[in-house]
Coordinates of C-alpha atoms in Angstrom, one line a residue:
X576 CA -50.7 -96.3 9.5
X577 CA -48.5 -93.6 8.1
X578 CA -47.4 -90.5 10.0
X579 CA -49.7 -88.2 8.2
X580 CA -52.8 -90.3 9.1
X581 CA -51.5 -90.7 12.6
X582 CA -51.4 -87.0 13.2
X583 CA -54.8 -86.4 11.4
X584 CA -56.5 -89.0 13.6
X585 CA -55.0 -87.3 16.7
X586 CA -56.4 -84.0 15.7
X587 CA -59.8 -85.7 15.2
X588 CA -59.7 -87.0 18.7
X589 CA -59.2 -90.6 17.9
X590 CA -56.9 -92.9 19.8
X591 CA -54.0 -94.1 17.7
X592 CA -50.8 -96.0 18.3
X593 CA -47.9 -93.7 19.0
X594 CA -44.2 -94.6 18.6
X595 CA -41.5 -93.9 21.1
X596 CA -40.1 -91.3 18.8
X597 CA -43.2 -89.1 19.1
X598 CA -43.7 -89.5 22.9
X599 CA -43.6 -86.1 24.7
X600 CA -40.8 -87.2 27.0
X601 CA -38.4 -88.4 24.2
X602 CA -39.3 -85.3 22.2
X603 CA -38.4 -83.1 25.2
X604 CA -35.1 -84.9 25.5
X605 CA -34.2 -84.4 21.8
X606 CA -35.2 -80.8 21.6
X607 CA -33.5 -80.2 24.9
X608 CA -30.2 -81.3 23.1
X609 CA -30.9 -78.9 20.3
X610 CA -31.6 -76.1 22.7
X611 CA -28.2 -76.5 24.4
X612 CA -26.2 -76.1 21.2
X613 CA -25.6 -72.3 21.6
X614 CA -24.4 -72.7 25.2
X615 CA -21.3 -74.9 24.9
X616 CA -19.5 -73.1 27.7
X617 CA -22.1 -74.0 30.3
X618 CA -23.0 -77.6 29.3
X619 CA -20.3 -79.1 31.5
X620 CA -21.5 -80.2 34.9
X621 CA -19.2 -80.5 38.0
X622 CA -17.4 -83.9 37.9
X623 CA -16.0 -86.1 35.1
X624 CA -15.9 -84.9 31.5
X625 CA -18.9 -87.0 30.4
X626 CA -21.2 -85.1 32.8
X627 CA -22.4 -82.7 30.2
X628 CA -26.0 -81.7 29.9
X629 CA -26.3 -82.6 26.2
X630 CA -24.5 -85.9 26.7
X631 CA -26.8 -86.9 29.6
X632 CA -29.9 -85.9 27.6
X633 CA -28.7 -88.0 24.6
X634 CA -27.7 -90.9 26.9
X635 CA -31.2 -91.0 28.3
X636 CA -32.7 -90.7 24.9
X637 CA -30.6 -93.5 23.6
X638 CA -31.5 -95.8 26.5
X639 CA -35.2 -95.2 25.7
X640 CA -35.1 -95.4 21.9
X641 CA -32.4 -98.1 21.2
X642 CA -34.3 -101.1 22.7
X643 CA -37.4 -100.1 20.7
X644 CA -35.2 -100.1 17.5
X645 CA -33.8 -103.5 18.4
X646 CA -37.2 -105.0 18.8
X647 CA -38.4 -103.8 15.4
X648 CA -38.3 -106.4 12.7
X649 CA -37.3 -103.9 10.1
X650 CA -35.7 -100.4 10.1
X651 CA -38.2 -97.6 10.7
X652 CA -39.5 -95.9 7.6
X653 CA -38.2 -92.7 9.0
X654 CA -34.6 -93.9 8.3
X655 CA -35.1 -94.5 4.6
X656 CA -33.1 -91.8 2.9
X657 CA -30.9 -91.1 -0.2
X658 CA -28.3 -89.7 2.2
X659 CA -27.0 -93.0 3.5
X660 CA -25.1 -93.9 0.3
X661 CA -22.8 -90.8 0.2
X662 CA -22.5 -90.8 4.0
X663 CA -21.5 -94.5 4.0
X664 CA -18.9 -93.9 1.3
X665 CA -17.5 -90.9 3.2
X666 CA -17.2 -93.0 6.3
X667 CA -15.6 -95.8 4.4
X668 CA -13.0 -93.5 2.8
X669 CA -12.1 -92.2 6.3
X670 CA -11.7 -95.7 7.7
X671 CA -9.4 -96.7 4.8
X672 CA -7.3 -93.6 5.6
X673 CA -7.2 -94.6 9.2
X674 CA -5.8 -98.0 8.3
X675 CA -2.8 -96.5 6.5
X676 CA -2.4 -93.4 8.7
X677 CA 1.0 -92.6 10.2
X678 CA -1.0 -91.1 13.1
X679 CA -3.4 -94.0 13.9
X680 CA -4.4 -92.7 17.4
X681 CA -5.4 -89.3 16.1
X682 CA -7.1 -90.8 13.0
X683 CA -9.1 -93.3 15.2
X684 CA -10.1 -90.4 17.5
X685 CA -11.3 -88.5 14.4
X686 CA -13.2 -91.6 13.2
X687 CA -15.0 -91.8 16.5
X688 CA -16.1 -88.2 16.2
X689 CA -17.5 -89.0 12.7
X690 CA -19.4 -92.0 14.1
X691 CA -20.8 -89.9 16.9
X692 CA -21.9 -87.4 14.4
X693 CA -23.6 -90.1 12.3
X694 CA -25.5 -91.3 15.4
X695 CA -26.7 -87.8 15.9
X696 CA -27.9 -87.6 12.3
X697 CA -29.7 -90.9 12.7
X698 CA -31.5 -89.7 15.8
X699 CA -32.4 -86.4 14.1
X700 CA -34.0 -88.3 11.3
X701 CA -35.9 -90.4 13.8
X702 CA -37.0 -87.7 16.2
X703 CA -38.0 -84.8 13.9
X704 CA -41.5 -85.5 12.6
X705 CA -43.2 -83.6 9.8
X706 CA -45.2 -81.8 12.4
X707 CA -42.1 -81.0 14.4
X708 CA -40.3 -79.7 11.3
X709 CA -42.7 -76.7 11.2
X710 CA -43.3 -76.2 14.9
X711 CA -41.1 -77.6 17.7
X712 CA -37.9 -77.3 15.7
X713 CA -38.6 -73.6 14.8
X714 CA -39.4 -72.7 18.4
X715 CA -36.3 -74.5 19.7
X716 CA -33.9 -73.0 17.3
X717 CA -35.4 -69.5 17.4
X718 CA -35.6 -69.2 21.2
X719 CA -32.3 -70.8 22.0
X720 CA -30.4 -68.8 19.4
X721 CA -32.3 -65.7 20.3
X722 CA -31.0 -66.0 23.9
X723 CA -27.5 -66.8 22.6
X724 CA -27.4 -63.8 20.3
X725 CA -28.7 -61.5 23.0
X726 CA -25.9 -62.6 25.3
X727 CA -23.4 -61.9 22.5
X728 CA -24.9 -58.5 21.9
X729 CA -24.7 -57.7 25.6
X730 CA -21.1 -58.6 25.6
X731 CA -20.1 -56.5 22.6
X732 CA -22.5 -53.5 22.8
X733 CA -23.1 -53.6 26.6
X734 CA -19.6 -54.4 27.7
X735 CA -20.5 -57.5 29.8
X736 CA -17.1 -59.3 29.9
X737 CA -18.7 -62.7 30.7
X738 CA -19.9 -62.9 27.1
X739 CA -16.7 -61.7 25.4
X740 CA -13.6 -63.7 24.5
X741 CA -10.8 -63.2 27.0
X742 CA -8.6 -60.3 26.1
X743 CA -10.5 -59.4 22.9
X744 CA -13.2 -57.0 21.9
X745 CA -15.2 -59.9 20.3
X746 CA -18.3 -61.5 21.8
X747 CA -19.3 -65.1 21.7
X748 CA -22.1 -65.4 24.2
X749 CA -22.2 -69.0 25.5
X750 CA -20.5 -70.6 22.5
X751 CA -17.0 -71.9 22.0
X752 CA -15.8 -69.1 19.8
X753 CA -16.8 -65.9 18.0
X754 CA -16.8 -67.6 14.6
X755 CA -19.0 -70.3 15.9
X756 CA -21.5 -67.7 17.2
X757 CA -21.5 -66.0 13.8
X758 CA -22.3 -69.3 12.0
X759 CA -25.2 -70.1 14.3
X760 CA -26.7 -66.6 13.9
X761 CA -26.5 -66.7 10.1
X762 CA -27.9 -70.3 10.2
X763 CA -30.9 -69.2 12.2
X764 CA -31.6 -65.9 10.4
X765 CA -33.7 -67.4 7.6
X766 CA -35.8 -69.2 10.2
X767 CA -36.5 -66.0 12.1
X768 CA -37.3 -64.1 8.9
X769 CA -39.8 -66.9 8.0
X770 CA -41.3 -66.5 11.5
X771 CA -41.6 -62.7 10.9
X772 CA -43.2 -63.1 7.5
X773 CA -45.7 -65.9 8.1
X774 CA -46.7 -65.6 11.8
X775 CA -50.5 -65.3 12.1
X776 CA -50.5 -62.5 14.7
X777 CA -48.9 -59.1 14.7
X778 CA -47.2 -59.8 18.0
X779 CA -45.6 -62.9 16.7
X780 CA -44.4 -61.2 13.6
X781 CA -42.8 -58.4 15.7
X782 CA -41.2 -61.1 17.8
X783 CA -39.9 -62.8 14.7
X784 CA -38.5 -59.4 13.4
X785 CA -36.9 -58.9 16.8
X786 CA -35.2 -62.3 16.6
X787 CA -34.0 -61.6 13.1
X788 CA -32.5 -58.3 14.2
X789 CA -30.8 -60.1 17.1
X790 CA -29.3 -62.6 14.6
X791 CA -27.8 -59.8 12.5
X792 CA -26.5 -57.9 15.5
X793 CA -25.2 -61.2 16.9
X794 CA -23.0 -61.6 13.8
X795 CA -21.8 -58.0 14.2
X796 CA -20.9 -58.6 17.9
X797 CA -18.5 -61.4 16.9
X798 CA -16.5 -59.1 14.6
X799 CA -16.1 -62.2 12.4
X800 CA -15.0 -61.3 8.9
X801 CA -16.2 -64.7 7.5
X802 CA -19.4 -64.4 9.5
X803 CA -20.2 -60.9 8.1
X804 CA -19.5 -62.1 4.6
X805 CA -21.8 -65.1 5.2
X806 CA -24.5 -62.7 6.5
X807 CA -24.3 -60.5 3.4
X808 CA -24.6 -63.5 1.1
X809 CA -27.5 -65.2 3.0
X810 CA -29.3 -61.9 3.3
X811 CA -29.1 -61.4 -0.4
X812 CA -30.4 -64.9 -1.0
X813 CA -33.2 -64.2 1.5
X814 CA -34.2 -61.1 -0.4
X815 CA -34.3 -63.1 -3.6
X816 CA -36.4 -65.9 -2.0
X817 CA -39.0 -63.5 -0.8
X818 CA -38.9 -61.2 -3.8
X819 CA -42.4 -62.3 -4.9
X820 CA -43.9 -61.8 -1.4
X821 CA -43.8 -58.0 -1.4
X822 CA -46.0 -56.1 -3.8
X823 CA -44.8 -53.1 -5.7
X824 CA -46.7 -50.7 -3.5
X825 CA -44.7 -52.0 -0.5
X826 CA -41.3 -51.3 -2.2
X827 CA -41.0 -47.8 -0.9
X828 CA -41.8 -48.9 2.7
X829 CA -39.2 -51.7 2.4
X830 CA -36.5 -49.3 1.1
X831 CA -37.3 -46.9 4.0
X832 CA -37.0 -49.7 6.5
X833 CA -33.7 -50.9 5.1
X834 CA -32.4 -47.4 5.0
X835 CA -33.4 -46.6 8.6
X836 CA -31.9 -49.9 9.7
X837 CA -28.7 -49.2 8.0
X838 CA -28.4 -45.8 9.6
X839 CA -29.1 -47.2 13.0
X840 CA -26.6 -50.0 12.5
X841 CA -23.9 -47.6 11.5
X842 CA -24.5 -45.4 14.4
X843 CA -24.3 -48.1 17.1
X844 CA -21.6 -50.4 15.6
X845 CA -18.1 -49.5 16.8
X846 CA -15.5 -48.4 14.3
X847 CA -13.3 -51.4 15.1
X848 CA -15.8 -53.6 13.4
X849 CA -15.5 -51.8 10.1
X850 CA -11.7 -51.7 10.4
X851 CA -11.6 -55.4 10.9
X852 CA -13.9 -56.1 7.9
X853 CA -11.8 -53.8 5.7
X854 CA -8.7 -55.7 6.5
X855 CA -9.8 -58.4 4.1
X856 CA -9.3 -56.2 1.1
X857 CA -7.0 -53.4 2.4
X858 CA -3.3 -53.8 1.6
X859 CA -0.9 -53.5 4.5
X860 CA -3.5 -54.4 7.1
X861 CA -3.2 -58.2 7.1
X862 CA -3.0 -59.4 10.7
X863 CA -1.5 -62.4 12.4
X864 CA -4.7 -64.3 12.1
X865 CA -4.8 -64.1 8.3
X866 CA -1.1 -64.9 8.1
X867 CA -1.6 -68.0 10.2
X868 CA -4.6 -69.1 8.0
X869 CA -2.3 -68.7 4.9
X870 CA 0.2 -71.0 6.6
X871 CA -2.6 -73.6 7.2
X872 CA -3.2 -73.6 3.5
X873 CA 0.5 -74.1 2.8
X874 CA 0.8 -77.0 5.2
X875 CA -2.5 -78.6 3.9
X876 CA -1.5 -78.3 0.2
X877 CA 1.9 -79.9 1.0
X878 CA 0.2 -82.8 2.8
X879 CA -2.3 -83.3 0.0
X880 CA 0.5 -83.5 -2.6
X881 CA 2.2 -86.2 -0.5
X882 CA -1.0 -88.3 -0.1
X883 CA -3.5 -87.1 -2.7
X884 CA -5.8 -90.2 -3.0
X885 CA -6.2 -91.7 0.5
X886 CA -5.1 -89.0 2.9
X887 CA -3.4 -89.0 6.3
X888 CA -6.4 -90.0 8.4
X889 CA -9.3 -88.2 9.9
X890 CA -8.5 -85.1 11.9
X891 CA -4.7 -85.5 11.5
X892 CA -4.0 -82.0 10.1
X893 CA -3.2 -80.8 13.6
X894 CA -0.4 -83.3 13.8
X895 CA 0.9 -82.2 10.4
X896 CA 0.7 -78.6 11.5
X897 CA 2.6 -79.0 14.8
X898 CA 5.4 -80.9 12.9
X899 CA 5.7 -78.4 10.1
X900 CA 8.2 -75.6 9.6
X901 CA 5.4 -73.0 9.5
X902 CA 4.4 -73.6 13.0
X903 CA 7.6 -72.1 14.4
X904 CA 6.4 -68.6 13.3
X905 CA 3.3 -68.9 15.5
X906 CA 2.2 -70.5 18.8
X907 CA 3.7 -74.0 19.0
X908 CA 0.4 -75.9 19.4
X909 CA -1.8 -78.2 17.5
X910 CA -4.4 -76.4 15.4
X911 CA -7.1 -77.5 12.9
X912 CA -6.9 -76.3 9.3
X913 CA -9.7 -73.6 9.7
X914 CA -11.1 -74.9 6.5
X915 CA -13.3 -78.0 6.5
X916 CA -12.8 -78.8 2.8
X917 CA -9.0 -78.8 3.3
X918 CA -9.4 -80.7 6.5
X919 CA -11.4 -83.4 4.8
X920 CA -9.0 -83.6 1.8
X921 CA -5.9 -83.9 4.1
X922 CA -7.7 -86.6 6.2
X923 CA -9.3 -88.8 3.5
X924 CA -7.8 -87.5 0.3
X925 CA -9.5 -86.5 -2.9
X926 CA -11.7 -89.6 -2.7
X927 CA -13.0 -88.5 0.7
X928 CA -13.5 -85.0 -0.5
X929 CA -15.5 -86.3 -3.5
X930 CA -17.8 -88.3 -1.2
X931 CA -18.2 -85.4 1.2
X932 CA -19.2 -83.0 -1.6
X933 CA -21.5 -85.7 -2.9
X934 CA -23.2 -85.7 0.5
X935 CA -23.5 -81.9 0.6
X936 CA -24.9 -81.8 -3.0
X937 CA -27.5 -84.5 -2.3
X938 CA -28.5 -82.6 0.8
X939 CA -28.8 -79.3 -1.1
X940 CA -31.0 -80.9 -3.8
X941 CA -33.2 -82.6 -1.3
X942 CA -34.1 -79.1 0.0
X943 CA -34.1 -77.5 -3.5
X944 CA -36.4 -80.1 -5.1
X945 CA -38.7 -80.2 -2.1
X946 CA -39.0 -76.4 -2.3
X947 CA -39.7 -76.5 -6.1
X948 CA -42.4 -79.2 -5.6
X949 CA -44.2 -77.1 -3.0
X950 CA -44.0 -74.0 -5.1
X951 CA -45.4 -75.9 -8.1
X952 CA -48.5 -76.7 -6.0
X953 CA -49.0 -73.2 -4.8
X954 CA -47.7 -73.9 -1.3
X955 CA -45.6 -70.8 -0.9
X956 CA -45.4 -70.7 2.9
X957 CA -44.3 -74.3 3.1
X958 CA -41.8 -73.7 0.3
X959 CA -40.2 -70.8 2.2
X960 CA -39.9 -72.9 5.3
X961 CA -37.9 -75.5 3.4
X962 CA -36.0 -72.7 1.7
X963 CA -35.0 -71.4 5.2
X964 CA -33.2 -74.6 6.0
X965 CA -31.7 -74.7 2.6
X966 CA -30.1 -71.3 3.3
X967 CA -29.0 -72.7 6.6
X968 CA -27.1 -75.3 4.7
X969 CA -25.6 -72.5 2.5
X970 CA -24.5 -70.7 5.7
X971 CA -22.8 -73.9 6.9
X972 CA -21.0 -74.3 3.5
X973 CA -19.6 -70.8 3.8
X974 CA -18.5 -71.4 7.4
X975 CA -16.6 -74.4 6.2
X976 CA -14.4 -72.1 4.2
X977 CA -13.1 -70.4 7.4
X978 CA -13.4 -73.1 10.1
X979 CA -13.1 -76.9 10.6
X980 CA -16.6 -78.0 11.6
X981 CA -17.4 -81.6 10.8
X982 CA -18.6 -82.1 14.3
X983 CA -20.8 -79.0 14.5
X984 CA -24.3 -80.0 15.6
X985 CA -26.0 -77.5 13.2
X986 CA -24.2 -79.2 10.3
X987 CA -25.0 -82.7 11.7
X988 CA -28.6 -81.5 12.0
X989 CA -29.2 -79.8 8.7
X990 CA -28.1 -82.9 6.7
X991 CA -30.8 -85.3 8.0
X992 CA -33.3 -82.4 8.0
X993 CA -33.2 -82.4 4.2
X994 CA -34.8 -85.9 4.3
X995 CA -37.5 -84.5 6.7
X996 CA -38.0 -81.7 4.1
X997 CA -38.7 -84.4 1.4
X998 CA -41.3 -86.0 3.6
X999 CA -42.7 -82.6 4.6
X1000 CA -43.2 -81.7 0.9
X1001 CA -44.8 -85.0 0.1
X1002 CA -47.3 -84.7 3.0
X1003 CA -48.2 -81.1 2.3
X1004 CA -48.7 -81.8 -1.4
X1005 CA -50.9 -84.8 -0.6
X1006 CA -53.0 -82.8 1.9
X1007 CA -53.4 -80.0 -0.7
X1008 CA -54.5 -82.5 -3.3
X1009 CA -57.0 -84.0 -0.9
X1010 CA -58.5 -80.6 -0.2
X1011 CA -58.7 -79.8 -3.9
X1012 CA -60.4 -83.1 -4.6
X1013 CA -62.9 -82.5 -1.8
X1014 CA -63.8 -79.1 -3.2
X1015 CA -64.2 -80.3 -6.7

């Protein structure tokens, strides 16, 4: 019995077998992990380092699911995906780099992070059903990030120091950094817009609009230049995605809403936000942060020229940085490259970068092709849902230009979700076809 039939039978009141993946308790554990992502600073419990809320939730989930997987004669159908080839090749290239790395301890530590991330991808593919893709996942992401963005806004606009970075006029809510908060707000924005457009009641549409506004203001509260650029790009892509949803008679109202929103935003956003954004293009205003990022690129390029094919080993840039000449001009401490693509190339060479881009492109086209399939069958709402996650992937891709984030859970989640999008499109098209056949 396939998943679609299983859920249909449940709706018809019939008793059907249910796998451990769909049990309410294991679903609660998994979505609990997703809900904790915006609250990094408060996940640690008193005691040893492993006593973290998300780790404990995942540990319990693993104990419940792993024996079930071991007892199965074949791999679950949910794990069948075109993503495993590029992911396996990427892992293999990193392992080869570890074998020849001059920093074996650091490279091995980086490999362990990649394997942990792969395990999270596997569980995402197992635990997110087609039904969960359009319900539980949206609620979990929307509400958790809505609360996270609200905290960040309270820090920046309300002056609550608890939610601001120490010694800075930049907010980050419960996350690890302002840039991280900006990424998660931009990632979630398309989902909240989808919520606002397609909710069935006026109250839920207003709630979706409120969440979308919180995401935009959450980015502003971080004063992140890269985050603001990502917000502008994703917002433009959102406007393009929904261009056919608004009729010409609504254009005037839409322009008025945008204009009023712009005026309100300008009136409440402090001047230091605009000064920081302008520093990207204004001569003579480059700050220490941009100077340091320029030095990261210098060190990374030198490292790539020395080991262009294989690389230095996973997550070894920080060792190269601390031993470089450039580090003497800044704080003498290990730092990542603040660019995931450079980080990957330094770690596993051009070969590893090629496999990494292969993975990203395959993920993108999983979303893109699923969206096209749904649109071709007149399923606009479902297509826009898939498109929301595709724009989330775009947000991650932009974030990777300014931060090192291979271990970020939103990235590790959006990759396997592209396979869920493929299944989602197939099921929705099949259901639409059945309805059409029944009518005819």
